[in-house]
């Protein structure tokens, strides 16, 4: 399970902690995926906090360059990259595009930060895969899949790339640094 209810709203809150006074937050959304709940959560969180949300809709990897140009031209102060398989596959390119546009970006997976992105707040994929292997093991030992409980991620992780922050001229507030599970220098 990669989707976590409420994550997009927490990412908006994190963006405001990183960029105090931000009034406009952009977000990257793959409209071809058909998954809209994260978008709805993000837009609702922005509305509740009095922030303008600016979508950058893409359908294919070829749309990413134009999406980041549009976000930069719209004057957003931060970008949230919603959880999506295409965005995961294109993580190196997305991190480079965000850096080139000088846009602080928040991602759902640490792999984006490992690829040069600024901050991730989300599910630990390695732990999810480990839990999946535990399920497979139980099934191979004779458990019926229908009898196994559905498990949701219980721990989210905050990973910060200090090198990316410095390149953006961004000072990560101590209140955010202290909560980080890992800070990459």
Tab-separated table of C-alpha atoms in Angstrom:
chain	number	residue	atom	x	y	z
A	1	UNK	CA	0.000	0.000	0.000
A	2	UNK	CA	1.611	3.239	-1.125
A	3	UNK	CA	-1.219	5.671	-0.570
A	4	UNK	CA	-1.638	7.132	2.888
A	5	UNK	CA	-4.754	9.055	3.775
A	6	UNK	CA	-4.019	12.634	4.782
A	7	UNK	CA	-0.452	12.602	3.446
A	8	UNK	CA	-1.023	15.354	0.876
A	9	UNK	CA	-2.369	17.657	3.594
A	10	UNK	CA	0.653	16.983	5.791
A	11	UNK	CA	2.925	17.729	2.845
A	12	UNK	CA	1.194	21.108	2.424
A	13	UNK	CA	1.811	21.836	6.118
A	14	UNK	CA	5.464	20.836	5.684
A	15	UNK	CA	5.773	23.139	2.667
A	16	UNK	CA	4.528	26.028	4.814
A	17	UNK	CA	7.071	25.191	7.509
A	18	UNK	CA	9.847	25.193	4.900
A	19	UNK	CA	8.578	28.343	3.198
A	20	UNK	CA	6.896	30.462	5.893
A	21	UNK	CA	4.533	32.979	4.400
A	22	UNK	CA	4.064	31.023	1.183
A	23	UNK	CA	0.764	31.951	-0.425
A	24	UNK	CA	0.917	29.796	-3.550
A	25	UNK	CA	1.841	26.117	-3.680
A	26	UNK	CA	2.076	24.180	-6.905
A	27	UNK	CA	1.577	20.499	-7.318
A	28	UNK	CA	2.458	17.985	-9.979
A	29	UNK	CA	-0.369	15.610	-10.840
A	30	UNK	CA	-0.592	12.832	-13.404
A	31	UNK	CA	-4.119	13.195	-14.766
A	32	UNK	CA	-3.706	10.031	-16.854
A	33	UNK	CA	-3.481	7.871	-13.715
A	34	UNK	CA	-7.131	8.434	-12.793
A	35	UNK	CA	-6.318	8.722	-9.079
A	36	UNK	CA	-7.739	11.996	-7.814
A	37	UNK	CA	-8.054	11.555	-4.049
A	38	UNK	CA	-4.570	12.943	-3.260
A	39	UNK	CA	-5.303	15.952	-5.445
A	40	UNK	CA	-8.582	16.526	-3.632
A	41	UNK	CA	-6.848	16.255	-0.235
A	42	UNK	CA	-4.151	18.706	-1.277
A	43	UNK	CA	-6.605	21.236	-2.690
A	44	UNK	CA	-8.769	20.942	0.436
A	45	UNK	CA	-5.766	21.450	2.731
A	46	UNK	CA	-4.676	24.516	0.756
A	47	UNK	CA	-8.182	25.968	0.889
A	48	UNK	CA	-8.381	25.370	4.654
A	49	UNK	CA	-5.015	27.086	5.158
A	50	UNK	CA	-5.854	29.996	2.847
A	51	UNK	CA	-3.205	28.988	0.307
A	52	UNK	CA	-3.654	29.076	-3.457
A	53	UNK	CA	-2.998	25.680	-5.044
A	54	UNK	CA	-1.723	25.617	-8.612
A	55	UNK	CA	-1.944	22.303	-10.459
A	56	UNK	CA	0.541	21.281	-13.124
A	57	UNK	CA	-1.211	18.483	-14.958
A	58	UNK	CA	0.800	15.969	-16.949
A	59	UNK	CA	-0.108	12.851	-18.889
A	60	UNK	CA	3.295	11.616	-20.052
A	61	UNK	CA	6.952	12.176	-19.131
A	62	UNK	CA	7.171	14.519	-22.137
A	63	UNK	CA	4.879	16.959	-20.263
A	64	UNK	CA	7.229	17.408	-17.288
A	65	UNK	CA	9.410	20.211	-18.708
A	66	UNK	CA	6.379	22.351	-19.565
A	67	UNK	CA	4.801	21.602	-16.177
A	68	UNK	CA	7.800	22.941	-14.268
A	69	UNK	CA	8.051	25.971	-16.556
A	70	UNK	CA	4.367	26.702	-15.884
A	71	UNK	CA	4.814	26.337	-12.107
A	72	UNK	CA	7.794	28.692	-12.147
A	73	UNK	CA	5.918	31.196	-14.340
A	74	UNK	CA	2.917	31.032	-11.978
A	75	UNK	CA	5.183	32.110	-9.116
A	76	UNK	CA	4.589	29.175	-6.779
A	77	UNK	CA	6.823	29.136	-3.701
A	78	UNK	CA	6.940	25.341	-3.367
A	79	UNK	CA	5.860	22.246	-5.292
A	80	UNK	CA	4.365	19.028	-4.023
A	81	UNK	CA	4.924	16.043	-6.287
A	82	UNK	CA	1.985	13.731	-5.674
A	83	UNK	CA	2.645	10.005	-5.328
A	84	UNK	CA	2.500	8.424	-8.770
A	85	UNK	CA	4.284	5.604	-10.558
A	86	UNK	CA	5.381	7.778	-13.465
A	87	UNK	CA	6.794	10.388	-11.093
A	88	UNK	CA	8.697	7.661	-9.264
A	89	UNK	CA	10.167	6.418	-12.553
A	90	UNK	CA	11.059	9.967	-13.575
A	91	UNK	CA	12.438	10.963	-10.146
A	92	UNK	CA	15.920	11.939	-11.394
A	93	UNK	CA	14.493	14.164	-14.090
A	94	UNK	CA	11.880	15.693	-11.790
A	95	UNK	CA	14.506	16.534	-9.153
A	96	UNK	CA	16.654	18.157	-11.859
A	97	UNK	CA	13.693	20.129	-13.242
A	98	UNK	CA	12.709	21.369	-9.765
A	99	UNK	CA	16.300	22.427	-9.078
A	100	UNK	CA	16.626	24.164	-12.456
A	101	UNK	CA	13.369	26.057	-11.814
A	102	UNK	CA	14.628	26.865	-8.274
A	103	UNK	CA	11.476	25.381	-6.792
A	104	UNK	CA	11.592	23.658	-3.394
A	105	UNK	CA	9.798	20.349	-3.907
A	106	UNK	CA	8.295	17.848	-1.491
A	107	UNK	CA	7.959	14.227	-2.513
A	108	UNK	CA	6.282	11.119	-1.129
A	109	UNK	CA	9.281	8.784	-1.330
A	110	UNK	CA	12.888	9.084	-0.154
A	111	UNK	CA	14.063	7.828	-3.555
A	112	UNK	CA	13.281	11.305	-4.902
A	113	UNK	CA	15.589	12.832	-2.288
A	114	UNK	CA	18.281	10.272	-3.063
A	115	UNK	CA	17.934	11.466	-6.685
A	116	UNK	CA	18.652	15.055	-5.631
A	117	UNK	CA	15.212	16.229	-4.498
A	118	UNK	CA	14.806	18.489	-1.471
A	119	UNK	CA	12.465	16.755	0.991
A	120	UNK	CA	10.358	13.625	1.153
A	121	UNK	CA	7.633	12.878	3.616
A	122	UNK	CA	5.859	9.610	3.128
A	123	UNK	CA	5.881	5.853	3.296
A	124	UNK	CA	9.107	3.885	3.667
A	125	UNK	CA	9.049	1.725	0.530
A	126	UNK	CA	11.667	-0.716	1.827
A	127	UNK	CA	9.536	-1.375	4.898
A	128	UNK	CA	6.445	-1.860	2.715
A	129	UNK	CA	8.263	-4.415	0.585
A	130	UNK	CA	9.486	-6.189	3.724
A	131	UNK	CA	5.900	-6.384	5.019
A	132	UNK	CA	4.796	-7.747	1.627
A	133	UNK	CA	7.423	-10.469	1.859
A	134	UNK	CA	6.075	-11.383	5.295
A	135	UNK	CA	2.619	-11.812	3.749
A	136	UNK	CA	3.990	-14.012	0.971
A	137	UNK	CA	5.800	-16.109	3.566
A	138	UNK	CA	2.567	-16.621	5.535
A	139	UNK	CA	0.717	-17.645	2.381
A	140	UNK	CA	3.460	-20.092	1.402
A	141	UNK	CA	3.190	-21.601	4.892
A	142	UNK	CA	-0.526	-22.237	4.281
A	143	UNK	CA	-2.374	-19.105	5.418
A	144	UNK	CA	-5.384	-18.173	3.330
A	145	UNK	CA	-4.929	-14.721	1.754
A	146	UNK	CA	-8.511	-13.768	2.636
A	147	UNK	CA	-7.814	-14.472	6.311
A	148	UNK	CA	-4.851	-12.113	6.514
A	149	UNK	CA	-5.611	-8.600	7.756
A	150	UNK	CA	-5.047	-5.591	5.543
A	151	UNK	CA	-2.153	-3.552	6.883
A	152	UNK	CA	-1.551	0.106	6.258
A	153	UNK	CA	1.724	1.938	6.736
A	154	UNK	CA	2.106	3.009	10.346
A	155	UNK	CA	5.263	5.071	10.053
A	156	UNK	CA	5.992	7.929	7.741
A	157	UNK	CA	9.532	9.174	7.282
A	158	UNK	CA	10.921	12.649	6.732
A	159	UNK	CA	14.124	12.785	4.678
A	160	UNK	CA	15.915	16.081	3.979
A	161	UNK	CA	18.616	16.721	1.397
A	162	UNK	CA	20.703	19.540	2.884
A	163	UNK	CA	22.810	19.781	-0.271
A	164	UNK	CA	19.653	20.495	-2.316
A	165	UNK	CA	18.533	23.044	0.291
A	166	UNK	CA	21.863	24.879	0.065
A	167	UNK	CA	21.678	24.888	-3.743
A	168	UNK	CA	18.262	26.571	-3.451
A	169	UNK	CA	19.546	29.029	-0.835
A	170	UNK	CA	17.024	27.559	1.585
A	171	UNK	CA	17.685	27.207	5.287
A	172	UNK	CA	15.719	24.316	6.738
A	173	UNK	CA	14.145	25.479	10.011
A	174	UNK	CA	15.512	23.712	13.114
A	175	UNK	CA	11.942	22.669	14.010
A	176	UNK	CA	11.848	20.636	10.775
A	177	UNK	CA	15.431	19.327	11.014
A	178	UNK	CA	14.829	17.924	14.492
A	179	UNK	CA	11.905	15.818	13.174
A	180	UNK	CA	13.863	14.392	10.243
A	181	UNK	CA	14.516	10.674	10.157
A	182	UNK	CA	17.572	11.403	8.046
A	183	UNK	CA	19.413	14.454	6.786
A	184	UNK	CA	21.535	13.888	3.709
A	185	UNK	CA	24.594	16.129	3.641
